XYZ file of C-alpha atoms in Angstrom:
599
model
C 2.106 -0.425 -84.381
C 4.275 -0.632 -81.218
C 8.079 -0.476 -81.431
C 8.832 0.351 -77.912
C 7.800 0.684 -74.682
C 8.884 2.716 -72.036
C 8.768 1.801 -68.858
C 8.750 4.904 -66.389
C 8.677 3.583 -62.624
C 5.558 4.934 -60.680
C 6.274 3.664 -57.391
C 6.243 6.120 -54.005
C 10.351 7.059 -54.195
C 10.508 7.775 -58.283
C 7.021 9.595 -57.352
C 8.393 11.559 -55.075
C 11.249 12.524 -57.156
C 9.550 13.509 -59.930
C 8.600 10.757 -62.050
C 4.755 12.027 -62.858
C 6.240 14.908 -64.089
C 8.372 12.760 -66.365
C 5.414 10.789 -67.736
C 4.198 14.029 -69.223
C 7.384 15.356 -70.751
C 8.051 12.620 -72.217
C 3.734 11.820 -73.820
C 4.067 15.714 -74.894
C 7.603 15.098 -76.427
C 6.698 11.854 -78.394
C 3.016 13.996 -79.629
C 5.281 16.281 -81.080
C 7.380 14.084 -82.504
C 4.848 11.866 -83.830
C 6.059 8.948 -82.164
C 2.338 8.536 -79.989
C 1.509 5.516 -81.635
C 5.144 3.373 -81.506
C 6.742 4.338 -78.637
C 4.056 3.158 -75.489
C 5.043 4.594 -72.174
C 4.398 1.925 -69.403
C 4.151 3.754 -65.708
C 5.339 0.519 -63.130
C 5.783 -0.514 -59.580
C 9.045 -0.161 -57.484
C 11.753 -1.351 -59.663
C 13.861 -2.048 -56.658
C 16.630 0.842 -57.402
C 15.220 3.424 -55.130
C 18.451 5.869 -54.864
C 19.039 6.572 -58.368
C 15.163 7.503 -59.382
C 13.524 8.074 -61.356
C 14.232 5.528 -63.778
C 13.094 4.626 -66.895
C 13.457 1.184 -69.095
C 13.717 1.061 -72.700
C 12.383 -2.203 -74.211
C 13.239 -3.983 -76.852
C 16.869 -2.751 -75.406
C 16.158 -3.101 -71.812
C 18.147 -0.001 -71.521
C 18.075 1.055 -67.658
C 18.028 5.378 -67.181
C 18.561 6.481 -63.969
C 17.560 9.796 -61.921
C 16.112 11.237 -65.507
C 14.682 14.410 -64.873
C 12.278 16.330 -67.522
C 15.031 18.170 -69.260
C 17.052 14.603 -70.228
C 13.230 13.049 -72.462
C 13.931 15.393 -76.032
C 17.221 13.897 -76.012
C 16.469 10.561 -75.051
C 13.608 10.899 -77.444
C 15.311 12.746 -79.921
C 18.567 9.872 -80.016
C 16.992 6.836 -78.591
C 13.717 6.901 -79.759
C 14.170 8.082 -82.948
C 17.741 7.925 -83.650
C 18.648 4.450 -81.428
C 21.064 5.978 -79.636
C 21.852 5.122 -76.727
C 22.091 8.514 -74.464
C 25.146 6.543 -72.385
C 25.730 9.395 -69.454
C 22.535 8.880 -68.361
C 22.288 4.749 -68.342
C 23.369 2.800 -64.754
C 23.324 -1.065 -66.328
C 26.838 -0.499 -67.855
C 30.730 -2.180 -68.157
C 33.699 -0.874 -68.447
C 36.350 -2.154 -71.472
C 39.731 -2.092 -70.478
C 39.904 1.269 -71.459
C 37.872 2.555 -69.440
C 35.127 3.435 -71.949
C 31.549 2.714 -71.042
C 29.392 0.594 -72.770
C 25.898 0.127 -72.314
C 24.550 -3.253 -71.690
C 21.096 -4.153 -73.072
C 20.841 -7.630 -72.189
C 19.379 -8.118 -68.465
C 19.037 -5.575 -65.607
C 20.529 -9.148 -63.676
C 23.892 -8.673 -65.484
C 23.592 -5.614 -62.655
C 25.920 -6.302 -58.979
C 22.301 -4.980 -57.489
C 20.247 -7.288 -59.535
C 22.683 -10.235 -60.117
C 21.759 -11.709 -56.712
C 17.833 -11.308 -56.263
C 15.575 -13.858 -57.086
C 12.787 -12.102 -57.158
C 8.600 -14.303 -56.654
C 6.840 -11.602 -54.425
C 8.096 -9.001 -56.358
C 7.952 -10.472 -59.356
C 6.072 -8.121 -61.543
C 6.811 -5.204 -59.082
C 8.217 -2.871 -62.138
C 7.391 -4.938 -65.350
C 3.208 -4.161 -65.567
C 0.872 -1.719 -65.286
C -0.248 -2.214 -61.938
C -3.307 -0.766 -63.096
C -4.145 -3.022 -65.639
C -5.889 -6.265 -64.833
C -4.163 -7.451 -68.300
C -1.048 -6.676 -68.052
C -1.518 -9.150 -64.780
C -3.113 -11.870 -66.060
C -0.669 -11.927 -68.980
C 1.479 -12.696 -66.514
C -0.133 -16.013 -65.390
C -2.119 -13.638 -63.220
C -5.662 -16.089 -61.572
C -4.591 -18.831 -63.102
C -3.286 -20.096 -60.093
C -6.886 -19.367 -58.852
C -8.557 -21.178 -61.295
C -5.929 -24.248 -60.784
C -7.423 -24.216 -57.381
C -11.292 -23.733 -57.672
C -11.357 -26.770 -60.427
C -8.058 -28.843 -60.150
C -7.844 -28.801 -55.837
C -9.656 -29.359 -52.087
C -9.267 -27.616 -50.164
C -7.052 -30.116 -48.285
C -4.553 -30.158 -51.399
C -4.682 -26.522 -50.934
C -3.377 -26.112 -47.159
C -0.747 -28.882 -47.801
C 0.724 -27.055 -51.092
C 1.279 -24.860 -48.241
C 2.490 -27.157 -45.573
C 4.481 -28.352 -48.064
C 6.469 -25.470 -49.736
C 7.598 -24.606 -45.824
C 6.101 -21.017 -46.076
C 6.306 -18.768 -43.353
C 4.436 -15.707 -42.495
C 6.779 -12.429 -43.565
C 5.048 -10.090 -41.213
C 7.102 -11.489 -37.637
C 7.937 -14.453 -36.574
C 7.541 -16.343 -39.108
C 4.823 -19.132 -37.951
C 4.258 -21.296 -40.595
C 1.393 -20.395 -43.038
C -0.066 -23.843 -44.111
C -0.414 -24.325 -40.113
C -2.496 -21.839 -39.567
C -4.404 -21.464 -42.520
C -5.458 -25.607 -41.267
C -6.298 -24.279 -37.331
C -8.973 -21.776 -39.278
C -9.924 -24.480 -42.322
C -11.048 -26.726 -38.944
C -13.641 -24.141 -37.717
C -16.187 -23.455 -38.286
C -19.345 -21.180 -39.361
C -18.490 -17.583 -41.118
C -14.329 -17.013 -41.261
C -12.708 -14.215 -42.745
C -9.622 -13.446 -44.406
C -7.371 -10.882 -43.587
C -4.273 -8.834 -45.693
C -1.838 -7.289 -42.949
C -0.751 -3.779 -44.799
C -0.289 -1.865 -41.711
C 3.749 -1.749 -42.637
C 4.388 0.586 -39.666
C 8.433 -0.091 -38.921
C 10.653 2.876 -38.901
C 12.161 2.146 -42.727
C 10.214 -0.700 -44.035
C 8.708 0.094 -47.546
C 8.423 -3.839 -48.647
C 4.713 -4.441 -48.726
C 4.049 -0.950 -49.977
C 5.551 -1.673 -53.206
C 4.173 -4.644 -53.638
C 0.686 -3.369 -53.548
C 1.210 -0.845 -55.679
C 3.401 -2.745 -58.238
C 0.905 -6.033 -57.474
C -1.402 -5.196 -56.133
C -3.163 -8.551 -58.312
C -1.358 -10.742 -56.584
C -2.701 -10.140 -52.945
C -5.780 -10.038 -54.633
C -6.042 -13.607 -55.980
C -3.895 -14.961 -52.797
C -6.620 -14.045 -50.342
C -9.475 -15.150 -52.545
C -6.873 -18.250 -52.557
C -6.945 -18.301 -48.929
C -10.534 -17.761 -48.322
C -11.560 -21.332 -50.726
C -8.889 -23.110 -48.881
C -10.496 -22.428 -44.965
C -14.218 -21.912 -46.169
C -14.851 -17.633 -46.557
C -16.508 -15.250 -48.367
C -15.121 -12.311 -47.186
C -12.029 -10.636 -46.887
C -10.609 -7.245 -45.711
C -7.131 -5.433 -46.247
C -6.123 -3.248 -43.380
C -3.788 -0.457 -45.629
C -2.809 2.686 -43.702
C -3.932 5.743 -45.140
C -0.321 6.928 -45.623
C -0.317 4.716 -48.753
C -1.988 7.047 -50.911
C -0.866 5.249 -54.195
C -1.433 1.688 -52.447
C -4.802 2.518 -51.583
C -5.289 4.353 -55.264
C -4.080 0.914 -57.533
C -6.340 -0.968 -54.527
C -9.296 0.582 -55.464
C -8.698 -0.513 -59.161
C -7.487 -3.095 -58.799
C -10.388 -4.474 -56.451
C -13.352 -2.660 -59.115
C -11.570 -4.892 -61.964
C -11.272 -7.949 -60.454
C -15.262 -7.185 -59.299
C -15.614 -6.367 -63.608
C -13.495 -9.776 -64.585
C -15.635 -11.853 -62.799
C -12.498 -12.583 -60.520
C -14.015 -11.520 -56.473
C -18.082 -11.722 -55.698
C -20.129 -14.263 -57.247
C -19.792 -17.315 -58.441
C -16.509 -17.198 -59.665
C -15.419 -18.900 -62.495
C -18.268 -20.264 -62.218
C -17.475 -23.151 -60.162
C -20.245 -22.337 -57.379
C -17.754 -19.824 -55.048
C -18.197 -15.980 -53.779
C -15.423 -14.099 -52.389
C -14.832 -10.387 -51.978
C -12.422 -8.091 -50.281
C -13.393 -4.677 -47.688
C -10.482 -2.248 -47.755
C -10.103 -0.860 -44.154
C -7.733 2.709 -43.417
C -5.615 2.535 -41.170
C -4.796 5.726 -38.993
C -1.246 5.107 -38.441
C -1.229 3.024 -35.228
C 1.943 0.938 -34.831
C -0.607 -1.063 -32.945
C -2.649 -2.218 -35.400
C 0.109 -4.055 -36.481
C -0.379 -6.686 -34.325
C -2.871 -9.143 -35.357
C -5.680 -9.447 -32.633
C -4.680 -5.199 -32.622
C -5.662 -4.920 -36.403
C -8.850 -6.935 -36.339
C -10.390 -4.570 -33.630
C -9.937 -1.916 -35.638
C -11.788 -3.727 -38.144
C -14.398 -4.500 -35.867
C -14.863 -0.053 -35.468
C -13.230 -0.139 -32.499
C -10.275 1.428 -30.859
C -7.252 -0.677 -31.857
C -5.469 -2.521 -28.782
C -4.600 -6.166 -28.575
C -6.286 -8.896 -26.957
C -4.754 -11.346 -25.157
C -4.301 -14.663 -26.415
C -4.925 -17.924 -26.739
C -7.828 -18.485 -28.200
C -6.112 -17.519 -31.546
C -7.234 -15.670 -34.326
C -7.431 -18.961 -36.187
C -9.604 -20.070 -33.677
C -11.630 -16.709 -32.839
C -10.387 -14.010 -34.641
C -12.263 -10.845 -36.325
C -15.748 -10.330 -35.063
C -14.645 -13.267 -32.947
C -14.923 -15.590 -36.077
C -12.187 -18.218 -37.256
C -9.984 -15.607 -39.126
C -6.176 -15.915 -41.291
C -4.264 -12.695 -40.794
C -0.960 -12.902 -42.757
C 0.603 -9.814 -44.446
C 1.256 -8.334 -47.861
C 4.432 -10.099 -48.972
C 3.193 -13.505 -47.282
C 0.365 -13.528 -49.401
C 2.858 -12.193 -52.985
C 4.233 -15.704 -52.657
C 1.471 -17.946 -52.682
C -0.382 -17.883 -56.787
C 3.496 -18.707 -57.771
C 3.816 -21.523 -54.840
C 0.132 -22.585 -56.364
C 1.730 -23.185 -59.966
C 4.950 -23.362 -59.914
C 4.427 -26.419 -56.742
C 5.934 -26.427 -53.071
C 8.779 -28.472 -54.103
C 9.926 -24.745 -56.592
C 9.718 -22.888 -53.546
C 11.674 -25.485 -51.093
C 14.024 -25.649 -53.458
C 15.254 -21.304 -52.479
C 16.234 -21.095 -49.030
C 17.477 -23.047 -45.858
C 16.348 -25.564 -44.534
C 13.991 -24.279 -42.011
C 13.089 -20.956 -43.593
C 12.291 -21.823 -47.058
C 11.637 -19.224 -50.493
C 13.305 -15.226 -50.637
C 12.804 -12.130 -48.572
C 12.500 -9.232 -49.510
C 14.407 -6.662 -47.319
C 13.972 -2.438 -47.517
C 17.624 -1.297 -47.179
C 17.900 1.869 -46.338
C 20.174 4.111 -43.975
C 24.040 4.301 -44.188
C 24.345 1.761 -47.959
C 25.415 3.469 -51.093
C 22.751 1.607 -52.889
C 19.014 2.023 -50.999
C 16.112 0.286 -52.093
C 14.308 -2.720 -51.963
C 15.671 -5.782 -52.518
C 14.898 -10.036 -52.322
C 16.784 -11.814 -52.007
C 17.061 -15.956 -50.782
C 16.753 -17.470 -47.289
C 20.428 -17.464 -46.381
C 22.327 -14.725 -47.646
C 24.912 -13.510 -45.793
C 24.305 -10.294 -44.650
C 27.918 -9.279 -46.250
C 26.445 -10.215 -49.572
C 23.331 -7.521 -48.937
C 25.504 -4.394 -47.676
C 28.966 -5.426 -49.928
C 27.826 -6.632 -52.779
C 23.586 -5.733 -53.900
C 23.823 -2.910 -51.567
C 27.157 -1.320 -52.769
C 28.890 -0.689 -49.702
C 28.886 2.191 -47.118
C 29.604 5.263 -48.475
C 32.356 8.023 -48.472
C 34.575 5.443 -47.144
C 33.122 4.430 -44.202
C 33.243 1.165 -42.208
C 30.164 -0.673 -41.797
C 29.624 -0.871 -37.744
C 26.226 -2.374 -37.362
C 22.573 -3.466 -39.746
C 19.152 -3.111 -37.517
C 16.656 -6.113 -38.800
C 12.913 -5.811 -38.009
C 12.689 -2.582 -37.171
C 11.793 -1.624 -33.012
C 10.896 -5.307 -32.432
C 14.636 -6.195 -33.834
C 17.826 -6.389 -32.728
C 21.746 -4.766 -34.588
C 23.418 -7.054 -35.920
C 27.555 -5.901 -35.522
C 29.978 -5.699 -38.506
C 31.835 -9.339 -35.918
C 28.595 -11.198 -37.459
C 28.342 -9.607 -40.847
C 29.019 -13.345 -42.354
C 26.283 -14.654 -40.813
C 23.234 -16.140 -43.653
C 20.259 -14.592 -42.867
C 17.227 -16.114 -41.796
C 14.087 -16.464 -38.938
C 16.214 -19.047 -36.988
C 19.562 -17.951 -37.314
C 18.291 -13.665 -36.648
C 16.924 -15.042 -32.960
C 19.780 -16.813 -31.458
C 21.661 -13.286 -32.518
C 19.426 -11.742 -30.743
C 17.821 -10.097 -33.899
C 14.648 -11.219 -35.851
C 12.951 -10.939 -39.112
C 10.252 -9.042 -38.410
C 8.923 -7.459 -41.618
C 11.550 -6.699 -43.350
C 13.765 -3.421 -42.280
C 17.004 -3.718 -42.575
C 19.026 -0.744 -41.834
C 22.821 -0.277 -42.057
C 24.799 2.161 -39.916
C 28.327 3.058 -40.243
C 30.773 4.315 -37.740
C 29.575 7.434 -36.914
C 26.189 5.789 -35.643
C 26.011 6.331 -31.466
C 24.342 3.001 -30.493
C 23.292 3.969 -27.297
C 21.636 7.059 -29.126
C 19.799 3.997 -32.388
C 18.658 2.264 -28.695
C 16.919 5.550 -27.849
C 15.053 6.189 -31.352
C 13.676 2.963 -31.107
C 12.589 3.046 -27.573
C 11.370 6.884 -28.396
C 9.142 5.203 -30.982
C 7.586 2.355 -28.872
C 7.071 4.651 -26.213
C 5.249 6.668 -28.328
C 3.933 3.750 -30.075
C 2.446 2.339 -27.198
C -1.654 1.324 -26.673
C -1.045 1.404 -23.146
C -3.279 -1.401 -22.267
C -1.122 -2.979 -20.341
C 2.111 -2.060 -17.779
C 4.761 -3.016 -19.004
C 4.830 -1.781 -21.627
C 2.811 1.364 -20.567
C 5.161 1.626 -18.181
C 8.473 -0.040 -18.471
C 9.158 1.297 -21.241
C 9.123 5.120 -20.350
C 11.235 3.775 -17.531
C 13.978 2.287 -19.867
C 13.972 5.646 -21.673
C 14.373 7.598 -19.199
C 17.832 5.559 -18.017
C 19.177 5.722 -21.947
C 18.351 9.669 -21.729
C 20.463 10.054 -18.158
C 23.025 8.355 -19.877
C 23.393 10.140 -23.021
C 23.587 13.384 -20.955
C 25.981 11.760 -19.138
C 24.645 11.848 -16.037
C 24.948 7.585 -16.336
C 25.879 5.427 -13.905
C 26.653 1.453 -13.745
C 23.991 -0.011 -11.887
C 22.043 1.927 -14.930
C 23.236 -1.382 -17.539
C 21.786 -3.704 -14.407
C 18.376 -1.952 -13.794
C 17.854 -1.393 -18.242
C 18.747 -5.544 -18.427
C 16.186 -5.613 -16.159
C 13.558 -4.221 -17.223
C 13.753 -5.402 -20.562
C 13.571 -9.153 -19.419
C 10.238 -8.370 -17.799
C 8.986 -6.534 -20.330
C 9.257 -9.089 -22.427
C 8.498 -11.945 -20.288
C 5.186 -9.719 -18.444
C 3.661 -7.159 -21.328
C 0.544 -8.363 -23.157
C 1.134 -8.492 -27.031
C 4.048 -9.171 -29.131
C 4.871 -5.803 -29.781
C 5.154 -4.862 -26.181
C 7.140 -8.201 -26.000
C 9.866 -7.248 -28.849
C 10.175 -3.855 -27.469
C 13.593 -4.234 -25.746
C 15.162 -5.814 -28.577
C 17.078 -2.868 -29.458
C 18.766 -2.249 -26.332
C 19.637 -5.692 -25.314
C 20.967 -6.492 -29.059
C 23.217 -2.931 -28.420
C 23.666 -4.070 -25.043
C 25.265 -7.072 -26.094
C 26.972 -6.345 -29.062
C 28.534 -2.190 -28.069
C 28.578 -2.594 -24.331
C 31.698 -0.293 -24.578
C 29.882 2.644 -25.710
C 27.597 2.480 -23.071
C 31.248 2.007 -20.623
C 32.301 4.613 -22.205
C 29.013 7.558 -21.825
C 29.328 6.131 -17.928
C 31.727 6.159 -17.497
C 34.175 8.524 -19.538
C 31.482 10.506 -20.013
C 32.172 10.467 -23.877
C 30.059 9.594 -26.729
C 32.784 7.405 -28.989
C 30.557 8.266 -32.704
C 30.101 12.041 -31.291
C 26.211 12.474 -31.968
C 24.987 13.067 -28.195
C 25.362 16.494 -28.170
C 25.582 16.611 -23.954
C 28.789 14.675 -24.258
C 30.359 17.368 -26.842
C 32.239 20.181 -27.031
C 33.258 22.237 -29.832
C 36.707 23.016 -30.270
C 39.432 25.485 -32.001
C 42.926 24.366 -33.324
C 44.363 27.675 -32.736
C 47.313 26.286 -35.277
C 44.787 26.149 -37.323
C 42.868 28.722 -37.561
C 43.035 31.963 -39.802
C 40.997 34.664 -38.160
C 38.315 34.213 -41.236
C 35.974 34.429 -39.051
C 33.454 32.830 -41.020
C 32.494 30.219 -37.834
C 31.955 33.903 -35.347
C 29.081 35.163 -38.682
C 27.577 31.181 -39.105
C 27.082 30.592 -35.028
C 23.191 31.153 -34.502
C 23.753 32.341 -30.444
C 27.163 34.299 -30.962
C 29.197 31.488 -28.823
C 32.199 32.606 -31.110
C 35.217 35.372 -30.363
C 38.101 36.351 -32.243
C 39.507 39.391 -33.911
C 40.730 39.210 -37.544
C 43.450 37.127 -38.835
C 43.658 35.933 -34.808
C 42.866 31.940 -33.669
C 39.040 32.660 -32.715
C 37.900 30.637 -29.504
C 34.354 28.690 -28.492
C 32.792 29.940 -25.484
C 31.438 26.182 -24.362
C 29.017 27.465 -21.939
C 26.977 29.460 -25.042
C 27.510 26.312 -27.688
C 24.512 25.318 -28.337
C 26.396 22.256 -30.426
C 24.784 22.519 -33.059
C 27.677 22.168 -35.617
C 26.851 24.908 -38.361
C 30.961 26.357 -37.445
C 32.442 23.206 -38.406
C 30.571 22.646 -41.200
C 31.190 26.232 -42.721
C 34.985 25.861 -41.866
C 37.001 26.240 -45.037
C 40.961 25.031 -43.087
C 39.898 22.250 -40.622
C 40.330 24.123 -37.404
C 36.672 22.762 -35.577
C 36.595 19.589 -34.123
C 34.365 17.256 -31.822
C 35.303 15.349 -29.010
């Protein structure tokens, strides 16, 4: 008889931290203590709190162990699983009493700062079930929504339910999902359902985590979409760099077919629908819907002019709907709980929840899902745990290379589609990168533009040539050769690229530059007028110096300098030759007396 379940995160983050080794060590230790029949190990998807991985949760107590190592396993087994005594030093979910004594909280993770303001809809099964076991998904009402639409709802009912819910696409500009489905439903002939799992934004891993933790939710939603628009074939376009997600999708597809939930005559209703995987080679442009469909067709992944839109002429020139992973993950719950339930969350024009990949200069890096309208401050200071090392929050980048920067002055902005557009950013797929005072905003804009230049498909001149010209100007500014007229040229180029590029990726490529010019223009001017990088990041504008009053002449800095740029005798102040210095910072890092500074 099973008396305890031990859930171990099997997402990419914890896997890279060694969770697979934990699982093996735990299985061996349980066997050694004759506990294999009493304790069940469950490999799950991402719990969300990636900063504390590998993560292990013991039920029924709900004890949340973080940063577990294989050396901790014998103690967890002997103390907790054998004697019922919590290993306090590994517990994350704990509070402190008046005397500072830590006591484990065994009730709910919702009591913790990271989880208490979250509302998990798309992530409801991630970290809860074994994603490689269809029975566990079914036990959580899996495929009940598909059964409901096939036996109780017309195609029009399904589309109207999505329209009433207010669900907007979670992969970009937020087009109403029900409207997209309605266009495709009214088409004729062969139709297709596509899933965009080609998550290419730097710092984004929302879709990957859903596929790793709850792949059946996406399969079920795509089957519902097939019924709604009259399609019998679906495709999931997923990047090959997601091996765990691909593996679990392959298992889920096989299981769904074996259970009669994909294929012919699903649930004896006469409806047929199947799904195939297509692996992408990592081209960022294939995240754009028409380029993605072109790639599925076996051609070079380049965007096509719109109109006609995919709902009219998409994959193989047939009516097609394309949604991303997170959008699909919401749909079974909307069908089961009703559109009013979903519409009760969020804001007037942005319903439901949104998943964010929280990264950068933040304490609690990981995956969070919050109701639309949650402020940036709540996400960063409460859920994210604030900025580490006592630094100040400077800005947050949403939407990746297509998005913009939100300055600290707008930290109380409620996050939804319209508010982000108003302040010069966008939701995008949901990457949220936090920056502190040590971030150079000019260098950040250059980083995203370098990414866009590398990933441009080159089909249209505004994106292919215009972004290169913008990058040249940014390089000129960060190297101390900028002129004030360059700022006008950047804005002129940016506006031309936005208005003339073929696809959405080219049209949004200038956003990081425009938003940093809007909110951090003083930093651009400091680079140009003063030949100074206020954040001390741009190497060509830096100089390393030694304070003779603080230097003890220990010679450590001279010994670590890779180019011999530091000179001085023992116990006498040293000096740095600016002509030789490559500005690597090794000397400053090693100095024990704080004598080396940069300006």
